[in-house]
């Protein structure tokens, strides 16, 4: 939290460009600070220090977000979103996704097709089963690339690595012992 705030303050002061990824996962106090920076006041207010920082003329703020149907995302207010130029992207086509994975992971095309086949099966399962509605059932492009980059020497190992990617989402910080 402090590192992110420090980076934002530095960017505002020195005129850097900054990208805030997954903005609709941010806590309310962060969004409130950004709101003031993006409105007609154009200043960043640091409550704990009671100071106002006017942004450098070269400062630029970019933000990304996924749709709210992804687990944990919240709907940002229309007024807040209107402070940005909004660009929407469609889902990545299967052909483009295959090219991305092949280029990023450098795996055999047959393994890439298996990874994509599992992703499609999970998407279908997610649509028909409430258990898969949370983040545990989703598999993202980042997951696919991470999965494909993991070392494997066979289809069975590739399958296990895919299982591990999804299982990592189910971990909790507390282990229940009987």
Coordinates of N, CA, C and O in Angstrom, one line a residue:
X1 N 0.8 -1.2 0.0 CA 0.0 0.0 0.0 C 0.9 1.3 0.0 O 0.7 2.2 -0.8
X2 N 1.9 1.3 0.9 CA 2.7 2.5 1.0 C 3.6 2.6 -0.3 O 3.8 3.7 -0.8
X3 N 4.0 1.5 -0.8 CA 4.9 1.5 -2.0 C 4.1 2.1 -3.2 O 4.5 3.0 -3.9
X4 N 2.8 1.6 -3.3 CA 2.0 2.1 -4.4 C 1.7 3.6 -4.3 O 1.8 4.3 -5.2
X5 N 1.4 4.0 -3.0 CA 1.1 5.4 -2.8 C 2.3 6.2 -3.1 O 2.3 7.3 -3.7
X6 N 3.5 5.7 -2.7 CA 4.8 6.4 -3.0 C 5.0 6.6 -4.4 O 5.5 7.6 -4.9
X7 N 4.8 5.5 -5.2 CA 5.0 5.6 -6.7 C 4.0 6.6 -7.3 O 4.4 7.3 -8.2
X8 N 2.8 6.6 -6.8 CA 1.8 7.5 -7.4 C 2.2 8.9 -7.1 O 2.2 9.8 -8.0
X9 N 2.6 9.2 -5.9 CA 3.0 10.6 -5.5 C 4.2 11.0 -6.3 O 4.3 12.1 -6.8
X10 N 5.2 10.1 -6.5 CA 6.4 10.4 -7.3 C 6.0 10.7 -8.8 O 6.5 11.7 -9.4
X11 N 5.1 9.9 -9.3 CA 4.6 10.1 -10.7 C 3.9 11.5 -10.8 O 4.1 12.2 -11.8
X12 N 3.0 11.8 -9.9 CA 2.3 13.1 -9.9 C 3.3 14.2 -9.8 O 3.2 15.2 -10.6
X13 N 4.3 14.2 -8.9 CA 5.2 15.3 -8.8 C 6.2 15.4 -9.9 O 6.5 16.5 -10.3
X14 N 6.7 14.3 -10.5 CA 7.7 14.4 -11.5 C 7.2 14.3 -12.9 O 8.0 14.3 -13.9
X15 N 5.9 14.1 -13.1 CA 5.3 14.1 -14.4 C 5.5 12.8 -15.2 O 5.5 12.7 -16.4
X16 N 5.5 11.7 -14.4 CA 5.6 10.3 -15.1 C 4.2 9.9 -15.5 O 3.2 10.4 -15.1
X17 N 4.2 9.0 -16.4 CA 3.0 8.3 -16.8 C 2.9 7.0 -16.0 O 3.9 6.3 -15.7
X18 N 1.7 6.8 -15.5 CA 1.5 5.6 -14.6 C 0.3 4.8 -15.1 O -0.7 5.4 -15.5
X19 N 0.4 3.5 -15.0 CA -0.8 2.6 -15.3 C -1.2 2.0 -14.0 O -0.4 1.3 -13.3
X20 N -2.5 2.1 -13.7 CA -3.1 1.4 -12.6 C -3.9 0.2 -13.2 O -5.0 0.4 -13.8
X21 N -3.4 -1.0 -13.0 CA -4.0 -2.2 -13.5 C -5.1 -2.6 -12.5 O -4.9 -2.6 -11.3
X22 N -6.2 -3.1 -13.1 CA -7.3 -3.6 -12.3 C -7.9 -2.5 -11.3 O -8.1 -2.8 -10.1
X23 N -8.1 -1.4 -11.8 CA -8.6 -0.2 -11.0 C -9.8 -0.6 -10.2 O -10.0 -0.1 -9.1
X24 N -10.7 -1.4 -10.8 CA -12.0 -1.7 -10.0 C -11.8 -2.8 -9.0 O -12.7 -3.3 -8.4
X25 N -10.5 -3.1 -8.6 CA -10.2 -3.8 -7.4 C -9.6 -3.0 -6.3 O -9.4 -3.4 -5.2
X26 N -9.4 -1.7 -6.6 CA -8.8 -0.8 -5.6 C -9.8 -0.5 -4.5 O -11.0 -0.5 -4.6
X27 N -9.2 -0.2 -3.3 CA -10.0 0.2 -2.1 C -10.6 1.5 -2.3 O -10.1 2.4 -3.1
X28 N -11.6 1.8 -1.6 CA -12.4 3.0 -1.7 C -11.5 4.3 -1.5 O -11.7 5.3 -2.2
X29 N -10.6 4.2 -0.5 CA -9.8 5.4 -0.2 C -8.9 5.8 -1.3 O -8.6 6.9 -1.6
X30 N -8.4 4.7 -2.1 CA -7.6 5.0 -3.2 C -8.4 5.7 -4.3 O -8.0 6.7 -4.9
X31 N -9.6 5.2 -4.5 CA -10.5 5.7 -5.6 C -10.8 7.2 -5.2 O -10.9 8.0 -6.1
X32 N -11.1 7.5 -3.9 CA -11.4 8.8 -3.5 C -10.2 9.8 -3.8 O -10.4 10.9 -4.3
X33 N -9.0 9.3 -3.5 CA -7.8 10.1 -3.8 C -7.7 10.4 -5.3 O -7.4 11.5 -5.7
X34 N -7.9 9.4 -6.1 CA -7.8 9.5 -7.6 C -8.9 10.5 -8.1 O -8.7 11.2 -9.0
X35 N -10.1 10.4 -7.5 CA -11.2 11.2 -7.9 C -10.9 12.7 -7.8 O -11.1 13.4 -8.8
X36 N -10.2 13.1 -6.8 CA -9.8 14.5 -6.6 C -8.7 14.9 -7.6 O -8.7 16.0 -8.1
X37 N -7.9 13.9 -7.9 CA -6.8 14.1 -8.8 C -7.4 14.3 -10.3 O -6.8 15.1 -11.1
X38 N -8.5 13.7 -10.5 CA -9.0 13.7 -11.9 C -10.1 14.7 -12.1 O -10.6 14.9 -13.2
X39 N -10.6 15.3 -11.0 CA -11.7 16.3 -11.1 C -11.1 17.7 -11.4 O -9.9 17.8 -11.7
X40 N -11.9 18.7 -11.4 CA -11.4 20.1 -11.7 C -10.4 20.6 -10.7 O -9.6 21.5 -11.1
X41 N -10.3 20.1 -9.5 CA -9.2 20.5 -8.6 C -7.9 20.1 -9.1 O -6.9 20.8 -8.8
X42 N -7.8 18.9 -9.7 CA -6.5 18.4 -10.2 C -5.4 18.5 -9.2 O -4.4 19.0 -9.4
X43 N -5.7 17.8 -8.1 CA -4.6 17.7 -7.0 C -4.8 16.4 -6.3 O -5.9 15.8 -6.2
X44 N -3.7 15.9 -5.8 CA -3.7 14.7 -5.0 C -3.6 15.2 -3.5 O -2.7 15.9 -3.1
X45 N -4.6 14.7 -2.7 CA -4.6 15.1 -1.3 C -4.1 13.9 -0.5 O -4.6 12.8 -0.6
X46 N -3.1 14.1 0.3 CA -2.6 13.1 1.2 C -3.1 13.4 2.6 O -2.6 14.3 3.3
X47 N -4.1 12.7 3.0 CA -4.8 12.9 4.3 C -3.9 12.8 5.5 O -4.0 13.7 6.4
X48 N -3.1 11.8 5.5 CA -2.3 11.6 6.7 C -1.2 12.7 6.9 O -0.8 13.0 8.0
X49 N -0.9 13.4 5.9 CA 0.1 14.5 5.9 C -0.6 15.9 5.8 O 0.1 16.9 5.9
X50 N -1.9 15.8 5.4 CA -2.7 17.0 5.2 C -2.0 18.0 4.2 O -1.9 19.2 4.3
X51 N -1.5 17.4 3.0 CA -0.9 18.2 2.0 C -1.6 17.9 0.6 O -2.2 16.8 0.4
X52 N -1.6 18.9 -0.2 CA -2.2 18.8 -1.5 C -1.0 18.9 -2.5 O -0.1 19.8 -2.4
X53 N -1.0 18.0 -3.5 CA 0.0 18.0 -4.5 C -0.6 18.3 -5.9 O -1.5 17.5 -6.3
X54 N -0.1 19.3 -6.5 CA -0.6 19.6 -7.9 C 0.3 18.8 -8.8 O 1.5 18.7 -8.7
X55 N -0.4 18.1 -9.8 CA 0.4 17.3 -10.7 C 1.3 18.1 -11.7 O 0.9 19.2 -12.1
X56 N 2.4 17.5 -12.0 CA 3.3 18.0 -13.0 C 2.6 18.0 -14.3 O 1.7 17.2 -14.6
X57 N 2.9 19.0 -15.2 CA 2.2 19.1 -16.5 C 2.3 17.9 -17.4 O 1.4 17.6 -18.2
X58 N 3.3 17.1 -17.2 CA 3.5 15.9 -18.0 C 2.9 14.6 -17.4 O 2.9 13.6 -18.0
X59 N 2.3 14.7 -16.2 CA 1.7 13.6 -15.6 C 0.5 13.0 -16.4 O -0.3 13.8 -16.8
X60 N 0.5 11.7 -16.6 CA -0.6 11.1 -17.2 C -1.0 9.8 -16.4 O -0.1 9.1 -15.9
X61 N -2.3 9.6 -16.3 CA -2.8 8.4 -15.6 C -3.6 7.5 -16.6 O -4.5 8.0 -17.2
X62 N -3.2 6.3 -16.6 CA -4.0 5.3 -17.4 C -4.4 4.2 -16.4 O -3.8 4.0 -15.4
X63 N -5.6 3.6 -16.7 CA -6.1 2.6 -15.8 C -6.7 1.5 -16.7 O -7.2 1.7 -17.8
X64 N -6.7 0.3 -16.1 CA -7.3 -0.9 -16.8 C -8.3 -1.5 -15.8 O -8.1 -1.3 -14.6
X65 N -9.3 -2.2 -16.3 CA -10.1 -3.0 -15.5 C -10.8 -4.1 -16.3 O -10.9 -4.0 -17.5
X66 N -11.1 -5.2 -15.6 CA -11.9 -6.2 -16.2 C -13.3 -6.0 -15.9 O -13.7 -5.3 -15.0
X67 N -14.2 -6.7 -16.6 CA -15.7 -6.5 -16.4 C -16.0 -7.0 -14.9 O -15.3 -7.8 -14.4
X68 N -17.1 -6.5 -14.4 CA -17.4 -6.8 -13.0 C -17.9 -8.2 -12.8 O -17.9 -8.7 -11.7
X69 N -18.2 -9.0 -13.9 CA -18.5 -10.4 -13.7 C -17.3 -11.2 -13.3 O -17.4 -12.3 -12.9
X70 N -16.1 -10.6 -13.4 CA -14.9 -11.3 -12.9 C -15.0 -11.2 -11.4 O -15.3 -10.1 -10.9
X71 N -14.6 -12.2 -10.7 CA -14.7 -12.2 -9.2 C -14.0 -11.0 -8.5 O -12.9 -10.7 -8.9
X72 N -14.7 -10.4 -7.6 CA -14.1 -9.4 -6.8 C -14.1 -8.0 -7.3 O -13.8 -7.0 -6.6
X73 N -14.5 -7.8 -8.6 CA -14.5 -6.5 -9.2 C -15.8 -5.8 -8.8 O -16.8 -6.4 -8.5
X74 N -15.6 -4.5 -8.6 CA -16.8 -3.7 -8.3 C -17.1 -2.7 -9.4 O -16.2 -2.3 -10.2
X75 N -18.3 -2.3 -9.5 CA -18.7 -1.3 -10.5 C -18.3 0.1 -10.0 O -18.6 0.5 -8.9
X76 N -17.5 0.7 -10.9 CA -17.1 2.1 -10.6 C -18.2 3.0 -11.0 O -18.9 2.8 -11.9
X77 N -18.3 4.1 -10.3 CA -19.4 5.1 -10.6 C -19.3 5.6 -12.0 O -18.1 5.8 -12.5
X78 N -20.4 6.0 -12.6 CA -20.4 6.5 -13.9 C -19.6 7.8 -14.0 O -18.8 8.1 -14.9
X79 N -19.8 8.6 -12.9 CA -19.0 9.9 -12.9 C -17.5 9.7 -12.8 O -16.8 10.4 -13.5
X80 N -17.1 8.7 -12.1 CA -15.7 8.4 -12.0 C -15.1 7.9 -13.3 O -14.1 8.4 -13.8
X81 N -15.9 7.0 -13.9 CA -15.4 6.4 -15.2 C -15.4 7.5 -16.3 O -14.5 7.4 -17.2
X82 N -16.3 8.5 -16.2 CA -16.3 9.5 -17.2 C -15.1 10.5 -17.1 O -14.9 11.3 -18.0
X83 N -14.3 10.3 -16.1 CA -13.1 11.1 -16.0 C -12.0 10.5 -16.9 O -10.9 11.1 -17.0
X84 N -12.2 9.4 -17.5 CA -11.3 8.7 -18.3 C -11.8 8.7 -19.8 O -13.0 8.7 -20.0
X85 N -10.9 8.5 -20.7 CA -11.3 8.2 -22.1 C -11.4 6.6 -22.0 O -10.4 6.0 -21.6
X86 N -12.6 6.1 -22.3 CA -12.8 4.7 -22.2 C -12.7 4.0 -23.5 O -13.2 4.4 -24.5
X87 N -11.9 2.9 -23.5 CA -11.7 2.0 -24.7 C -12.1 0.6 -24.3 O -11.6 0.1 -23.3
X88 N -13.0 0.0 -25.0 CA -13.4 -1.4 -24.7 C -12.8 -2.3 -25.7 O -12.7 -2.0 -26.9
X89 N -12.4 -3.5 -25.2 CA -11.9 -4.6 -26.1 C -12.8 -5.8 -26.0 O -13.2 -6.2 -24.9
X90 N -13.0 -6.4 -27.1 CA -13.7 -7.7 -27.1 C -12.8 -8.8 -26.6 O -11.6 -8.6 -26.5
X91 N -13.4 -9.9 -26.4 CA -12.6 -11.1 -26.0 C -11.6 -11.4 -27.1 O -11.9 -11.2 -28.3
X92 N -10.5 -12.0 -26.7 CA -9.5 -12.4 -27.7 C -10.0 -13.6 -28.4 O -10.5 -14.6 -27.8
X93 N -9.8 -13.6 -29.7 CA -10.3 -14.8 -30.5 C -9.4 -16.0 -30.2 O -8.2 -15.8 -29.7
X94 N -9.9 -17.1 -30.4 CA -9.1 -18.4 -30.1 C -7.9 -18.4 -30.9 O -6.8 -18.8 -30.4
X95 N -8.0 -18.0 -32.2 CA -6.8 -18.0 -33.1 C -5.7 -17.0 -32.5 O -4.5 -17.4 -32.5
X96 N -6.1 -15.8 -32.1 CA -5.2 -14.9 -31.6 C -4.6 -15.4 -30.2 O -3.4 -15.2 -30.0
X97 N -5.4 -16.0 -29.4 CA -5.0 -16.5 -28.2 C -3.9 -17.6 -28.4 O -2.9 -17.7 -27.7
X98 N -4.2 -18.4 -29.4 CA -3.2 -19.5 -29.7 C -1.9 -18.9 -30.1 O -0.8 -19.3 -29.7
X99 N -1.9 -17.8 -30.9 CA -0.7 -17.2 -31.3 C 0.1 -16.6 -30.2 O 1.3 -16.7 -30.1
X100 N -0.7 -16.0 -29.2 CA -0.1 -15.3 -28.1 C 0.6 -16.4 -27.2 O 1.8 -16.2 -26.8
X101 N -0.1 -17.5 -26.9 CA 0.5 -18.5 -26.1 C 1.7 -19.2 -26.7 O 2.7 -19.4 -26.1
X102 N 1.6 -19.5 -28.0 CA 2.7 -20.1 -28.7 C 4.0 -19.1 -28.7 O 5.1 -19.6 -28.5
X103 N 3.7 -17.8 -28.9 CA 4.9 -16.9 -28.9 C 5.4 -16.7 -27.4 O 6.6 -16.7 -27.3
X104 N 4.5 -16.6 -26.5 CA 5.0 -16.3 -25.1 C 5.6 -17.6 -24.4 O 6.6 -17.5 -23.7
X105 N 5.0 -18.7 -24.6 CA 5.4 -19.9 -23.9 C 6.3 -20.8 -24.7 O 7.0 -21.7 -24.1
X106 N 6.3 -20.7 -26.0 CA 7.2 -21.5 -26.9 C 7.0 -23.0 -26.6 O 7.9 -23.7 -26.3
X107 N 5.7 -23.4 -26.7 CA 5.4 -24.8 -26.5 C 4.9 -25.4 -27.9 O 4.7 -24.6 -28.8
X108 N 4.9 -26.7 -27.9 CA 4.4 -27.4 -29.1 C 3.0 -27.0 -29.4 O 2.2 -26.8 -28.5
X109 N 2.7 -26.8 -30.7 CA 1.3 -26.4 -31.1 C 0.2 -27.4 -30.6 O -0.9 -27.0 -30.2
X110 N 0.6 -28.7 -30.5 CA -0.4 -29.7 -30.0 C -0.7 -29.4 -28.5 O -1.8 -29.6 -28.1
X111 N 0.3 -29.0 -27.8 CA 0.1 -28.8 -26.3 C -0.7 -27.5 -26.2 O -1.6 -27.4 -25.3
X112 N -0.4 -26.5 -27.0 CA -1.2 -25.3 -27.0 C -2.7 -25.5 -27.2 O -3.5 -25.0 -26.5
X113 N -3.0 -26.4 -28.2 CA -4.4 -26.7 -28.5 C -5.0 -27.4 -27.3 O -6.2 -27.2 -27.0
X114 N -4.3 -28.2 -26.5 CA -4.8 -28.9 -25.4 C -5.1 -27.8 -24.3 O -6.2 -27.9 -23.6
X115 N -4.2 -26.9 -24.1 CA -4.5 -25.9 -23.1 C -5.7 -25.1 -23.4 O -6.6 -24.8 -22.5
X116 N -5.9 -24.7 -24.7 CA -7.1 -24.0 -25.1 C -8.3 -24.8 -25.0 O -9.4 -24.3 -24.7
X117 N -8.2 -26.1 -25.2 CA -9.4 -27.0 -25.1 C -9.9 -27.0 -23.6 O -11.1 -27.0 -23.4
X118 N -8.9 -27.1 -22.7 CA -9.3 -27.0 -21.3 C -10.0 -25.7 -20.9 O -11.0 -25.7 -20.2
X119 N -9.4 -24.6 -21.4 CA -10.0 -23.3 -21.2 C -11.4 -23.2 -21.6 O -12.3 -22.8 -20.9
X120 N -11.7 -23.7 -22.8 CA -13.1 -23.7 -23.4 C -14.0 -24.6 -22.5 O -15.1 -24.2 -22.2
X121 N -13.5 -25.7 -22.1 CA -14.3 -26.6 -21.2 C -14.6 -25.9 -19.9 O -15.8 -26.0 -19.4
X122 N -13.7 -25.3 -19.3 CA -13.9 -24.6 -18.1 C -14.9 -23.4 -18.3 O -15.8 -23.2 -17.4
X123 N -14.8 -22.7 -19.4 CA -15.8 -21.6 -19.7 C -17.2 -22.2 -19.8 O -18.1 -21.6 -19.2
X124 N -17.4 -23.3 -20.4 CA -18.7 -23.9 -20.5 C -19.2 -24.4 -19.2 O -20.3 -24.2 -18.8
X125 N -18.3 -25.0 -18.4 CA -18.7 -25.4 -17.0 C -19.1 -24.3 -16.2 O -20.0 -24.3 -15.4
X126 N -18.3 -23.2 -16.3 CA -18.6 -22.0 -15.5 C -20.0 -21.4 -15.8 O -20.7 -20.9 -14.9
X127 N -20.4 -21.5 -17.1 CA -21.8 -21.0 -17.4 C -22.9 -21.8 -16.8 O -24.0 -21.3 -16.6
X128 N -22.6 -23.1 -16.6 CA -23.7 -24.0 -16.2 C -23.6 -24.4 -14.7 O -24.5 -25.2 -14.3
X129 N -22.6 -24.0 -13.9 CA -22.5 -24.5 -12.6 C -22.1 -23.3 -11.7 O -21.1 -22.6 -11.9
X130 N -22.8 -23.1 -10.6 CA -22.6 -22.0 -9.7 C -21.2 -22.1 -9.0 O -20.6 -21.1 -8.6
X131 N -20.7 -23.3 -8.8 CA -19.4 -23.4 -8.1 C -18.3 -22.7 -8.9 O -17.4 -22.1 -8.3
X132 N -18.5 -22.7 -10.2 CA -17.4 -22.1 -11.0 C -17.6 -20.6 -11.3 O -16.9 -20.0 -12.1
X133 N -18.6 -20.0 -10.6 CA -18.8 -18.6 -10.9 C -17.8 -17.7 -10.2 O -17.6 -16.6 -10.7
X134 N -17.1 -18.1 -9.2 CA -16.1 -17.3 -8.5 C -14.8 -17.4 -9.3 O -14.6 -18.0 -10.3
X135 N -13.8 -16.8 -8.7 CA -12.4 -16.8 -9.3 C -11.9 -18.2 -9.4 O -11.0 -18.5 -10.2
X136 N -12.3 -19.1 -8.6 CA -11.8 -20.5 -8.6 C -12.1 -21.2 -9.9 O -11.4 -22.0 -10.3
X137 N -13.2 -20.8 -10.6 CA -13.5 -21.4 -11.9 C -13.0 -20.7 -13.1 O -13.0 -21.3 -14.2
X138 N -12.6 -19.5 -13.0 CA -12.1 -18.8 -14.1 C -10.6 -19.1 -14.4 O -9.9 -19.4 -13.5
X139 N -10.3 -19.1 -15.7 CA -8.9 -19.3 -16.1 C -8.7 -18.1 -17.0 O -9.4 -17.9 -18.0
X140 N -7.7 -17.3 -16.7 CA -7.4 -16.1 -17.5 C -6.3 -16.4 -18.5 O -5.6 -17.4 -18.5
X141 N -6.1 -15.4 -19.4 CA -5.0 -15.5 -20.3 C -3.7 -15.5 -19.6 O -2.8 -16.3 -20.0
X142 N -3.5 -14.8 -18.5 CA -2.3 -14.9 -17.7 C -2.1 -16.3 -17.2 O -1.0 -16.8 -17.2
X143 N -3.2 -16.9 -16.7 CA -3.1 -18.3 -16.3 C -2.6 -19.2 -17.4 O -1.8 -20.1 -17.2
X144 N -3.2 -19.1 -18.6 CA -2.8 -19.9 -19.7 C -1.4 -19.8 -20.0 O -0.7 -20.8 -20.3
X145 N -0.9 -18.6 -20.0 CA 0.6 -18.4 -20.3 C 1.4 -18.9 -19.2 O 2.4 -19.6 -19.5
X146 N 1.0 -18.7 -18.0 CA 1.8 -19.3 -16.9 C 1.8 -20.8 -16.9 O 2.9 -21.4 -16.7
X147 N 0.7 -21.4 -17.2 CA 0.5 -22.8 -17.3 C 1.5 -23.3 -18.5 O 2.2 -24.3 -18.3
X148 N 1.4 -22.7 -19.6 CA 2.1 -23.2 -20.8 C 3.6 -23.0 -20.6 O 4.4 -23.8 -21.1
X149 N 4.1 -22.1 -19.8 CA 5.5 -21.8 -19.5 C 6.1 -22.8 -18.5 O 7.3 -23.0 -18.4
X150 N 5.2 -23.5 -17.7 CA 5.7 -24.4 -16.7 C 6.4 -25.6 -17.4 O 5.9 -26.1 -18.4
X151 N 7.5 -26.1 -16.8 CA 8.2 -27.2 -17.5 C 7.3 -28.5 -17.5 O 6.7 -28.8 -16.5
X152 N 7.3 -29.1 -18.6 CA 6.6 -30.4 -18.8 C 7.2 -31.2 -19.9 O 7.8 -30.6 -20.8
X153 N 7.2 -32.5 -19.8 CA 7.8 -33.3 -20.8 C 6.7 -34.3 -21.5 O 7.1 -35.0 -22.4
X154 N 5.5 -34.2 -21.0 CA 4.5 -35.1 -21.5 C 3.1 -34.4 -21.4 O 3.0 -33.4 -20.6
X155 N 2.1 -35.0 -22.0 CA 0.7 -34.5 -21.9 C 0.2 -34.6 -20.5 O -0.5 -33.7 -20.0
X156 N 0.6 -35.7 -19.8 CA 0.2 -35.9 -18.4 C 0.8 -34.8 -17.5 O 0.1 -34.2 -16.7
X157 N 2.0 -34.4 -17.7 CA 2.7 -33.4 -16.9 C 2.0 -32.0 -17.2 O 1.8 -31.2 -16.3
X158 N 1.7 -31.8 -18.5 CA 1.0 -30.6 -18.9 C -0.3 -30.5 -18.2 O -0.7 -29.4 -17.6
X159 N -1.1 -31.6 -18.1 CA -2.4 -31.6 -17.5 C -2.2 -31.3 -16.0 O -3.0 -30.6 -15.4
X160 N -1.2 -31.9 -15.3 CA -1.0 -31.7 -13.9 C -0.7 -30.2 -13.6 O -1.2 -29.6 -12.6
X161 N 0.1 -29.6 -14.5 CA 0.5 -28.2 -14.3 C -0.8 -27.3 -14.4 O -1.0 -26.4 -13.6
X162 N -1.7 -27.7 -15.3 CA -3.0 -27.0 -15.4 C -3.8 -27.1 -14.2 O -4.4 -26.1 -13.7
X163 N -3.8 -28.3 -13.6 CA -4.5 -28.6 -12.4 C -3.9 -27.7 -11.3 O -4.7 -27.1 -10.5
X164 N -2.6 -27.7 -11.2 CA -1.9 -26.9 -10.1 C -2.3 -25.4 -10.2 O -2.5 -24.7 -9.2
X165 N -2.4 -24.9 -11.5 CA -2.7 -23.5 -11.6 C -4.1 -23.2 -11.0 O -4.3 -22.2 -10.3
X166 N -5.1 -24.0 -11.3 CA -6.4 -23.9 -10.7 C -6.4 -24.1 -9.2 O -7.1 -23.4 -8.4
X167 N -5.7 -25.1 -8.8 CA -5.6 -25.5 -7.3 C -5.0 -24.4 -6.5 O -5.4 -24.1 -5.4
X168 N -4.1 -23.6 -7.1 CA -3.5 -22.5 -6.4 C -4.5 -21.5 -6.0 O -4.4 -20.8 -5.0
X169 N -5.6 -21.3 -6.8 CA -6.6 -20.4 -6.4 C -7.5 -20.8 -5.2 O -8.1 -20.0 -4.6
X170 N -7.4 -22.1 -5.0 CA -8.3 -22.6 -3.9 C -7.6 -22.6 -2.5 O -8.2 -22.9 -1.5
X171 N -6.3 -22.3 -2.5 CA -5.5 -22.3 -1.3 C -6.1 -21.2 -0.3 O -6.6 -20.2 -0.7
X172 N -6.0 -21.5 1.0 CA -6.3 -20.6 2.0 C -5.1 -20.4 2.9 O -4.2 -21.2 2.9
X173 N -5.1 -19.3 3.6 CA -4.0 -19.1 4.5 C -4.1 -19.9 5.8 O -3.2 -19.9 6.6
X174 N -5.2 -20.5 6.0 CA -5.5 -21.3 7.2 C -5.6 -22.8 6.9 O -6.4 -23.1 6.0
X175 N -4.9 -23.6 7.5 CA -5.1 -25.1 7.3 C -5.9 -25.6 8.5 O -5.6 -25.4 9.6
X176 N -7.0 -26.3 8.1 CA -7.9 -26.9 9.1 C -7.4 -28.3 9.4 O -7.2 -29.1 8.5
X177 N -7.0 -28.6 10.7 CA -6.6 -29.9 11.1 C -7.7 -30.6 11.9 O -8.4 -29.9 12.7
X178 N -7.8 -31.9 11.7 CA -8.8 -32.6 12.5 C -8.2 -33.3 13.7 O -7.1 -33.7 13.7

